[in-house]
Amino acid sequence: LQEPSDQSHHIELLAHPPGAHGHDREQTRSGAFAGLNRIWRAFRGVMKRTPLFEYHSGNSKLTEFAGYEMPLWYTTIADEHLSVRNACGIFDVSHMGRVSIEGDGSERFVERLVPTDVASQHVGRSFYTLLLNPEGGIIDDLIILKKSGSEFLLVVNAANAARDLEHIAEQVGSSGPRI
């Protein structure tokens, strides 16, 4: 949480002008910041947490992302970049949206959603692709796990999960696979 901008401070000063209730400008500024800290702590209390939260909270700088309290970094951006380039990196995906598509016609249906040749993908493997609108425009990127020829798990971005699910559901029709 950053200190309020001059505009936010100005709004706070209008609500509690200097001299009101014995406050001077510096006390009002400190009071505004303390109030934002209280709001931030209350907001943090309602954020969702992944199963890895305890590890993240003890080892990283946390931030809000799509309603979840998520790690922003662990050491430094440069250290983490070099670690991924020279060894490996791990990304907590447990906050991301998941959409199951199964049943007759599911492979054909998924092929209508993405530009990837879904039929040629191997069972038990995941692939990175794009979720498209009917005109071929990009809605989002996603990962698809092909569990079988008639069962798929789509892993969508957490921030867009509701919108992506709505788009997918609109495309299925009455006789399509189960979502």
Coordinates of N, CA and C in Angstrom, one line a residue:
L1 N 0.9 -1.2 0.0 CA 0.0 0.0 0.0 C 0.9 1.2 0.0
Q2 N 0.6 2.1 -0.9 CA 1.4 3.3 -1.0 C 0.7 4.4 -0.3
E3 N 1.5 5.4 0.1 CA 0.9 6.6 0.8 C -0.1 7.3 -0.1
P4 N -1.2 7.8 0.4 CA -2.2 8.5 -0.5 C -1.5 9.5 -1.4
S5 N -2.1 9.6 -2.6 CA -1.6 10.7 -3.5 C -2.1 12.0 -3.0
D6 N -1.5 13.1 -3.6 CA -2.0 14.4 -3.2 C -3.5 14.6 -3.3
Q7 N -4.1 14.0 -4.4 CA -5.5 14.1 -4.6 C -6.2 13.4 -3.4
S8 N -5.8 12.2 -3.1 CA -6.5 11.5 -2.0 C -6.3 12.3 -0.7
H9 N -5.1 12.9 -0.5 CA -4.8 13.6 0.7 C -5.8 14.9 0.7
H10 N -5.9 15.5 -0.4 CA -6.8 16.6 -0.5 C -8.2 16.3 -0.1
I11 N -8.7 15.2 -0.6 CA -10.1 14.7 -0.2 C -10.1 14.5 1.3
E12 N -9.1 13.9 1.8 CA -9.1 13.7 3.3 C -9.1 15.0 4.0
L13 N -8.3 16.0 3.5 CA -8.3 17.3 4.1 C -9.6 18.0 4.1
L14 N -10.4 17.8 3.0 CA -11.7 18.4 2.9 C -12.6 17.8 3.9
A15 N -12.5 16.5 4.1 CA -13.3 15.8 5.1 C -13.0 16.2 6.5
H16 N -11.7 16.5 6.8 CA -11.2 16.8 8.1 C -10.3 18.0 7.9
P17 N -10.8 19.2 7.7 CA -9.9 20.4 7.5 C -9.0 20.7 8.7
P18 N -7.8 21.3 8.4 CA -6.9 21.6 9.5 C -7.6 22.4 10.5
G19 N -7.3 22.1 11.7 CA -7.9 22.8 12.9 C -9.2 22.2 13.3
A20 N -9.8 21.4 12.5 CA -11.0 20.7 12.9 C -10.7 19.6 14.0
H21 N -11.4 19.6 15.1 CA -11.1 18.7 16.1 C -9.7 18.7 16.6
G22 N -9.0 19.9 16.5 CA -7.6 19.9 17.0 C -6.6 19.3 16.0
H23 N -7.0 19.0 14.8 CA -6.0 18.4 13.9 C -5.3 19.5 13.1
D24 N -4.0 19.3 12.9 CA -3.3 20.1 12.0 C -3.0 19.3 10.7
R25 N -2.4 19.9 9.7 CA -2.3 19.3 8.4 C -1.5 17.9 8.5
E26 N -0.4 17.9 9.3 CA 0.4 16.7 9.4 C -0.4 15.6 10.2
Q27 N -1.1 16.0 11.2 CA -1.9 15.0 11.9 C -3.0 14.4 11.0
T28 N -3.6 15.3 10.2 CA -4.6 14.8 9.3 C -4.0 13.8 8.2
R29 N -2.8 14.2 7.7 CA -2.2 13.4 6.7 C -1.9 12.0 7.4
S30 N -1.3 12.0 8.5 CA -1.0 10.7 9.2 C -2.3 9.9 9.5
G31 N -3.3 10.7 9.9 CA -4.6 10.0 10.2 C -5.2 9.4 8.9
A32 N -5.0 10.1 7.8 CA -5.5 9.5 6.5 C -4.8 8.2 6.2
F33 N -3.5 8.3 6.3 CA -2.7 7.1 6.0 C -3.0 5.9 7.0
A34 N -3.2 6.2 8.2 CA -3.5 5.2 9.2 C -4.9 4.6 8.9
G35 N -5.8 5.5 8.4 CA -7.2 5.0 8.0 C -7.1 4.0 6.8
L36 N -6.2 4.4 5.9 CA -6.1 3.5 4.7 C -5.4 2.2 5.1
N37 N -4.5 2.2 6.1 CA -3.9 1.0 6.6 C -4.9 0.1 7.2
R38 N -5.8 0.7 8.0 CA -6.9 -0.1 8.6 C -7.8 -0.7 7.5
I39 N -8.1 0.1 6.5 CA -9.0 -0.5 5.4 C -8.2 -1.6 4.7
W40 N -6.9 -1.4 4.4 CA -6.1 -2.4 3.8 C -6.1 -3.7 4.6
R41 N -5.9 -3.6 5.9 CA -5.8 -4.8 6.8 C -7.2 -5.5 6.7
A42 N -8.3 -4.7 6.8 CA -9.6 -5.4 6.7 C -9.8 -6.0 5.4
F43 N -9.4 -5.4 4.3 CA -9.5 -6.0 2.9 C -8.7 -7.2 2.8
R44 N -7.5 -7.2 3.4 CA -6.6 -8.4 3.3 C -7.3 -9.6 4.0
G45 N -8.1 -9.3 5.1 CA -8.8 -10.3 5.8 C -9.8 -11.1 5.0
V46 N -10.3 -10.5 3.9 CA -11.3 -11.1 3.1 C -10.8 -11.7 1.8
M47 N -9.5 -11.5 1.5 CA -8.9 -12.0 0.3 C -8.8 -13.6 0.5
K48 N -8.9 -14.2 -0.7 CA -8.7 -15.7 -0.7 C -7.2 -16.0 -0.6
R49 N -7.0 -17.2 -0.2 CA -5.6 -17.7 0.0 C -5.5 -19.1 -0.7
T50 N -4.4 -19.3 -1.3 CA -4.1 -20.6 -1.9 C -3.5 -21.6 -0.9
P51 N -3.5 -22.9 -1.2 CA -2.9 -23.8 -0.2 C -1.4 -23.5 0.1
L52 N -0.8 -22.8 -0.7 CA 0.7 -22.4 -0.5 C 0.8 -21.1 0.2
F53 N -0.3 -20.5 0.7 CA -0.2 -19.2 1.4 C 0.8 -19.1 2.5
E54 N 0.8 -20.1 3.4 CA 1.8 -20.1 4.5 C 3.2 -20.0 4.0
Y55 N 3.6 -20.7 3.0 CA 4.9 -20.6 2.5 C 5.1 -19.2 1.9
H56 N 4.2 -18.8 1.1 CA 4.3 -17.5 0.4 C 4.5 -16.4 1.5
S57 N 3.6 -16.4 2.5 CA 3.6 -15.3 3.5 C 4.9 -15.2 4.3
G58 N 5.6 -16.3 4.5 CA 6.8 -16.3 5.2 C 8.1 -16.0 4.4
N59 N 7.9 -16.1 3.0 CA 9.1 -16.0 2.2 C 9.0 -14.9 1.1
S60 N 7.9 -14.2 0.9 CA 7.7 -13.3 -0.2 C 7.1 -12.0 0.1
K61 N 7.1 -11.1 -0.8 CA 6.3 -9.9 -0.7 C 5.0 -10.2 -1.4
L62 N 3.9 -10.0 -0.6 CA 2.6 -10.4 -1.1 C 1.8 -9.2 -1.6
T63 N 0.9 -9.5 -2.5 CA 0.1 -8.5 -3.1 C -1.3 -9.1 -3.5
E64 N -2.3 -8.3 -3.8 CA -3.6 -8.8 -4.2 C -3.6 -9.0 -5.7
F65 N -4.1 -10.2 -6.1 CA -4.3 -10.5 -7.5 C -5.6 -11.3 -7.6
A66 N -6.6 -10.7 -8.3 CA -7.8 -11.4 -8.6 C -8.5 -11.9 -7.4
G67 N -8.4 -11.2 -6.3 CA -9.1 -11.5 -5.0 C -8.2 -12.5 -4.1
Y68 N -7.0 -12.8 -4.6 CA -6.2 -13.7 -3.8 C -5.0 -12.9 -3.3
E69 N -4.5 -13.4 -2.2 CA -3.2 -12.8 -1.6 C -2.1 -13.7 -2.2
M70 N -1.3 -13.1 -3.1 CA -0.3 -13.8 -3.9 C 1.0 -13.2 -3.8
P71 N 2.1 -14.1 -4.0 CA 3.5 -13.5 -3.9 C 3.8 -12.7 -5.2
L72 N 4.4 -11.5 -4.9 CA 4.9 -10.7 -6.0 C 6.3 -11.0 -6.3
W73 N 7.1 -11.2 -5.3 CA 8.5 -11.7 -5.5 C 9.0 -12.3 -4.2
Y74 N 10.1 -13.1 -4.3 CA 10.7 -13.7 -3.1 C 12.0 -13.1 -2.8
T75 N 12.9 -12.9 -3.7 CA 14.2 -12.2 -3.4 C 14.2 -10.9 -4.2
T76 N 14.7 -10.9 -5.4 CA 14.7 -9.8 -6.3 C 14.3 -10.3 -7.7
I77 N 13.8 -9.4 -8.5 CA 13.4 -9.8 -9.8 C 14.5 -10.3 -10.6
A78 N 15.7 -9.7 -10.5 CA 16.9 -10.2 -11.2 C 17.3 -11.6 -10.7
D79 N 17.3 -11.8 -9.4 CA 17.6 -13.2 -8.9 C 16.7 -14.2 -9.4
E80 N 15.4 -13.9 -9.4 CA 14.4 -14.8 -9.8 C 14.5 -15.1 -11.3
H81 N 14.7 -14.1 -12.1 CA 14.9 -14.2 -13.5 C 16.1 -15.2 -13.8
L82 N 17.2 -15.0 -13.2 CA 18.4 -15.8 -13.4 C 18.1 -17.2 -12.9
S83 N 17.4 -17.4 -11.8 CA 17.1 -18.7 -11.3 C 16.3 -19.5 -12.3
V84 N 15.3 -18.9 -12.9 CA 14.4 -19.5 -13.9 C 15.2 -19.8 -15.2
R85 N 16.1 -18.9 -15.6 CA 16.9 -19.1 -16.8 C 17.9 -20.3 -16.6
N86 N 18.5 -20.4 -15.4 CA 19.6 -21.3 -15.1 C 19.1 -22.6 -14.5
A87 N 18.0 -22.6 -13.9 CA 17.5 -23.8 -13.1 C 16.1 -24.1 -13.5
C88 N 15.2 -23.6 -12.6 CA 13.7 -23.8 -12.9 C 13.0 -22.8 -12.0
G89 N 11.7 -22.6 -12.4 CA 10.8 -21.7 -11.6 C 9.5 -22.4 -11.3
I90 N 8.9 -22.0 -10.3 CA 7.6 -22.6 -9.9 C 6.6 -21.5 -9.8
F91 N 5.4 -21.7 -10.3 CA 4.3 -20.7 -10.3 C 3.1 -21.4 -9.6
D92 N 2.6 -20.8 -8.6 CA 1.4 -21.3 -7.9 C 0.2 -21.0 -8.8
V93 N -0.4 -22.0 -9.3 CA -1.6 -21.9 -10.2 C -2.9 -22.2 -9.5
S94 N -2.9 -22.4 -8.2 CA -4.1 -22.8 -7.5 C -5.1 -21.7 -7.4
H95 N -4.8 -20.5 -7.7 CA -5.8 -19.4 -7.7 C -6.5 -19.3 -9.1
M96 N -6.0 -20.0 -10.1 CA -6.5 -19.8 -11.4 C -7.8 -20.5 -11.6
G97 N -8.6 -20.1 -12.6 CA -9.9 -20.7 -12.9 C -9.8 -22.0 -13.6
R98 N -10.7 -22.9 -13.3 CA -10.7 -24.2 -14.0 C -12.0 -24.5 -14.5
V99 N -12.0 -24.9 -15.8 CA -13.3 -25.2 -16.5 C -13.2 -26.7 -17.0
S100 N -14.0 -27.5 -16.6 CA -14.1 -28.9 -17.1 C -15.1 -29.0 -18.2
I101 N -14.6 -29.6 -19.3 CA -15.5 -29.9 -20.5 C -15.4 -31.4 -20.7
E102 N -16.6 -32.0 -20.7 CA -16.6 -33.5 -20.9 C -17.9 -33.9 -21.6
G103 N -17.8 -35.1 -22.2 CA -18.9 -35.7 -22.9 C -18.8 -35.7 -24.4
D104 N -19.8 -36.2 -25.0 CA -19.8 -36.4 -26.5 C -19.6 -35.0 -27.1
G105 N -18.7 -35.0 -28.1 CA -18.5 -33.8 -28.9 C -17.6 -32.8 -28.2
S106 N -17.0 -33.1 -27.0 CA -16.2 -32.1 -26.3 C -14.9 -31.8 -27.1
E107 N -14.3 -32.7 -27.8 CA -13.1 -32.4 -28.5 C -13.4 -31.4 -29.6
R108 N -14.4 -31.7 -30.4 CA -14.8 -30.7 -31.5 C -15.2 -29.4 -30.9
F109 N -15.9 -29.4 -29.7 CA -16.2 -28.1 -29.1 C -15.0 -27.3 -28.7
V110 N -14.0 -27.9 -28.1 CA -12.8 -27.2 -27.6 C -12.1 -26.7 -28.9
E111 N -12.1 -27.5 -30.0 CA -11.4 -27.0 -31.2 C -12.1 -25.8 -31.7
R112 N -13.3 -25.6 -31.5 CA -14.0 -24.3 -31.9 C -13.6 -23.1 -31.1
L113 N -13.1 -23.4 -29.9 CA -12.8 -22.3 -29.0 C -11.3 -21.8 -29.1
V114 N -10.5 -22.6 -29.7 CA -9.0 -22.3 -29.7 C -8.5 -22.5 -31.1
P115 N -7.3 -21.9 -31.5 CA -6.7 -22.1 -32.8 C -5.8 -23.4 -32.9
T116 N -5.7 -24.1 -31.8 CA -4.8 -25.3 -31.7 C -5.6 -26.5 -32.3
D117 N -4.8 -27.4 -32.9 CA -5.4 -28.7 -33.4 C -5.5 -29.6 -32.1
V118 N -6.6 -29.5 -31.5 CA -6.8 -30.3 -30.2 C -6.7 -31.8 -30.5
A119 N -7.3 -32.3 -31.6 CA -7.3 -33.7 -31.8 C -5.9 -34.3 -31.9
S120 N -4.9 -33.5 -32.3 CA -3.5 -34.0 -32.4 C -2.7 -34.0 -31.1
Q121 N -3.3 -33.4 -30.1 CA -2.6 -33.3 -28.8 C -2.7 -34.7 -28.1
H122 N -1.7 -35.0 -27.3 CA -1.7 -36.3 -26.7 C -2.5 -36.3 -25.4
V123 N -3.2 -37.4 -25.1 CA -3.9 -37.6 -23.9 C -2.9 -37.5 -22.7
G124 N -3.3 -36.8 -21.6 CA -2.4 -36.7 -20.5 C -1.5 -35.6 -20.5
R125 N -1.5 -34.8 -21.6 CA -0.6 -33.7 -21.8 C -1.3 -32.4 -21.8
S126 N -0.6 -31.3 -21.4 CA -1.2 -30.0 -21.4 C -0.6 -29.2 -22.6
F127 N -1.3 -28.2 -23.0 CA -0.8 -27.3 -24.1 C -1.3 -25.9 -23.8
Y128 N -0.5 -25.0 -24.2 CA -0.8 -23.5 -24.1 C -1.4 -23.1 -25.4
T129 N -2.5 -22.3 -25.2 CA -3.2 -21.8 -26.4 C -3.9 -20.5 -26.1
L130 N -4.8 -20.1 -27.0 CA -5.6 -18.9 -26.9 C -7.1 -19.2 -26.9
L131 N -7.8 -18.5 -26.1 CA -9.3 -18.6 -26.2 C -9.8 -17.5 -27.2
L132 N -10.5 -17.9 -28.2 CA -10.9 -17.0 -29.2 C -12.4 -16.7 -29.2
N133 N -12.8 -15.6 -29.7 CA -14.2 -15.3 -29.9 C -14.6 -15.9 -31.3
P134 N -15.9 -15.9 -31.6 CA -16.3 -16.5 -32.9 C -15.7 -15.9 -34.1
E135 N -15.2 -14.6 -34.0 CA -14.6 -14.0 -35.2 C -13.1 -14.2 -35.2
G136 N -12.5 -15.0 -34.3 CA -11.1 -15.3 -34.2 C -10.3 -14.3 -33.4
G137 N -10.9 -13.4 -32.8 CA -10.2 -12.4 -31.9 C -9.8 -13.1 -30.6
I138 N -8.7 -12.6 -30.0 CA -8.2 -13.2 -28.8 C -9.0 -12.7 -27.6
I139 N -9.5 -13.6 -26.8 CA -10.2 -13.2 -25.5 C -9.2 -13.4 -24.4
D140 N -8.4 -14.4 -24.3 CA -7.5 -14.7 -23.2 C -6.5 -15.8 -23.7
D141 N -5.5 -16.0 -22.9 CA -4.6 -17.2 -23.1 C -5.0 -18.2 -22.0
L142 N -4.7 -19.5 -22.2 CA -5.1 -20.5 -21.3 C -4.2 -21.7 -21.5
I143 N -4.3 -22.7 -20.6 CA -3.7 -24.0 -20.7 C -4.8 -25.0 -20.7
I144 N -4.7 -26.0 -21.6 CA -5.7 -27.1 -21.7 C -5.0 -28.4 -21.4
L145 N -5.6 -29.1 -20.5 CA -5.1 -30.5 -20.2 C -6.1 -31.4 -20.9
K146 N -5.6 -32.3 -21.8 CA -6.4 -33.3 -22.5 C -6.4 -34.5 -21.7
K147 N -7.5 -34.7 -20.9 CA -7.5 -35.9 -20.0 C -7.9 -37.2 -20.7
S148 N -8.7 -37.0 -21.8 CA -9.1 -38.1 -22.7 C -9.6 -37.4 -23.9
G149 N -10.1 -38.2 -24.9 CA -10.6 -37.7 -26.1 C -12.0 -37.0 -25.9
S150 N -12.6 -37.2 -24.7 CA -13.8 -36.5 -24.4 C -13.9 -35.8 -23.1
E151 N -12.7 -35.5 -22.5 CA -12.6 -34.8 -21.2 C -11.4 -33.9 -21.2
F152 N -11.7 -32.6 -21.0 CA -10.7 -31.6 -21.0 C -10.8 -30.7 -19.7
L153 N -9.6 -30.2 -19.3 CA -9.6 -29.2 -18.2 C -8.9 -28.0 -18.8
L154 N -9.7 -26.9 -18.8 CA -9.2 -25.6 -19.2 C -8.8 -24.8 -18.0
V155 N -7.5 -24.3 -18.0 CA -7.0 -23.5 -16.9 C -6.9 -22.1 -17.4
V156 N -7.8 -21.2 -16.8 CA -7.9 -19.8 -17.3 C -7.3 -18.9 -16.3
N157 N -7.0 -17.7 -16.7 CA -6.5 -16.7 -15.8 C -7.5 -16.3 -14.8
A158 N -7.0 -16.2 -13.6 CA -7.8 -15.9 -12.4 C -8.6 -14.6 -12.6
A159 N -8.0 -13.6 -13.1 CA -8.6 -12.3 -13.3 C -9.8 -12.3 -14.3
N160 N -9.7 -13.2 -15.2 CA -10.7 -13.3 -16.3 C -11.6 -14.6 -16.2
A161 N -11.5 -15.3 -15.1 CA -12.2 -16.6 -15.0 C -13.7 -16.5 -15.3
A162 N -14.4 -15.6 -14.7 CA -15.8 -15.5 -14.8 C -16.2 -15.1 -16.3
R163 N -15.4 -14.2 -16.8 CA -15.7 -13.8 -18.2 C -15.4 -14.9 -19.2
D164 N -14.3 -15.6 -19.0 CA -14.0 -16.8 -19.9 C -15.1 -17.8 -19.8
L165 N -15.5 -18.2 -18.5 CA -16.5 -19.2 -18.4 C -17.8 -18.8 -19.0
E166 N -18.2 -17.5 -18.9 CA -19.4 -17.0 -19.6 C -19.3 -17.2 -21.1
H167 N -18.1 -16.9 -21.7 CA -18.0 -17.0 -23.1 C -18.1 -18.5 -23.5
I168 N -17.4 -19.3 -22.8 CA -17.4 -20.8 -23.1 C -18.8 -21.3 -23.0
A169 N -19.6 -21.0 -22.0 CA -20.9 -21.4 -21.8 C -21.8 -20.9 -22.9
E170 N -21.6 -19.7 -23.4 CA -22.4 -19.2 -24.5 C -22.2 -20.0 -25.8
Q171 N -21.0 -20.5 -26.0 CA -20.7 -21.2 -27.2 C -21.2 -22.7 -27.2
V172 N -21.5 -23.3 -26.1 CA -21.8 -24.7 -26.0 C -23.2 -25.1 -26.6
G173 N -24.2 -24.3 -26.5 CA -25.5 -24.6 -27.0 C -26.2 -25.7 -26.2
S174 N -27.4 -26.1 -26.6 CA -28.2 -27.0 -25.8 C -27.7 -28.5 -25.9
S175 N -27.1 -28.9 -27.0 CA -26.7 -30.3 -27.2 C -25.2 -30.5 -27.1
G176 N -24.5 -29.6 -26.6 CA -23.1 -29.7 -26.5 C -22.6 -30.5 -25.3
P177 N -21.3 -30.5 -25.1 CA -20.8 -31.2 -23.9 C -21.1 -30.5 -22.6
R178 N -20.9 -31.2 -21.5 CA -21.1 -30.6 -20.2 C -19.9 -29.7 -19.8
I179 N -20.3 -28.6 -19.2 CA -19.2 -27.7 -18.7 C -19.4 -27.6 -17.2

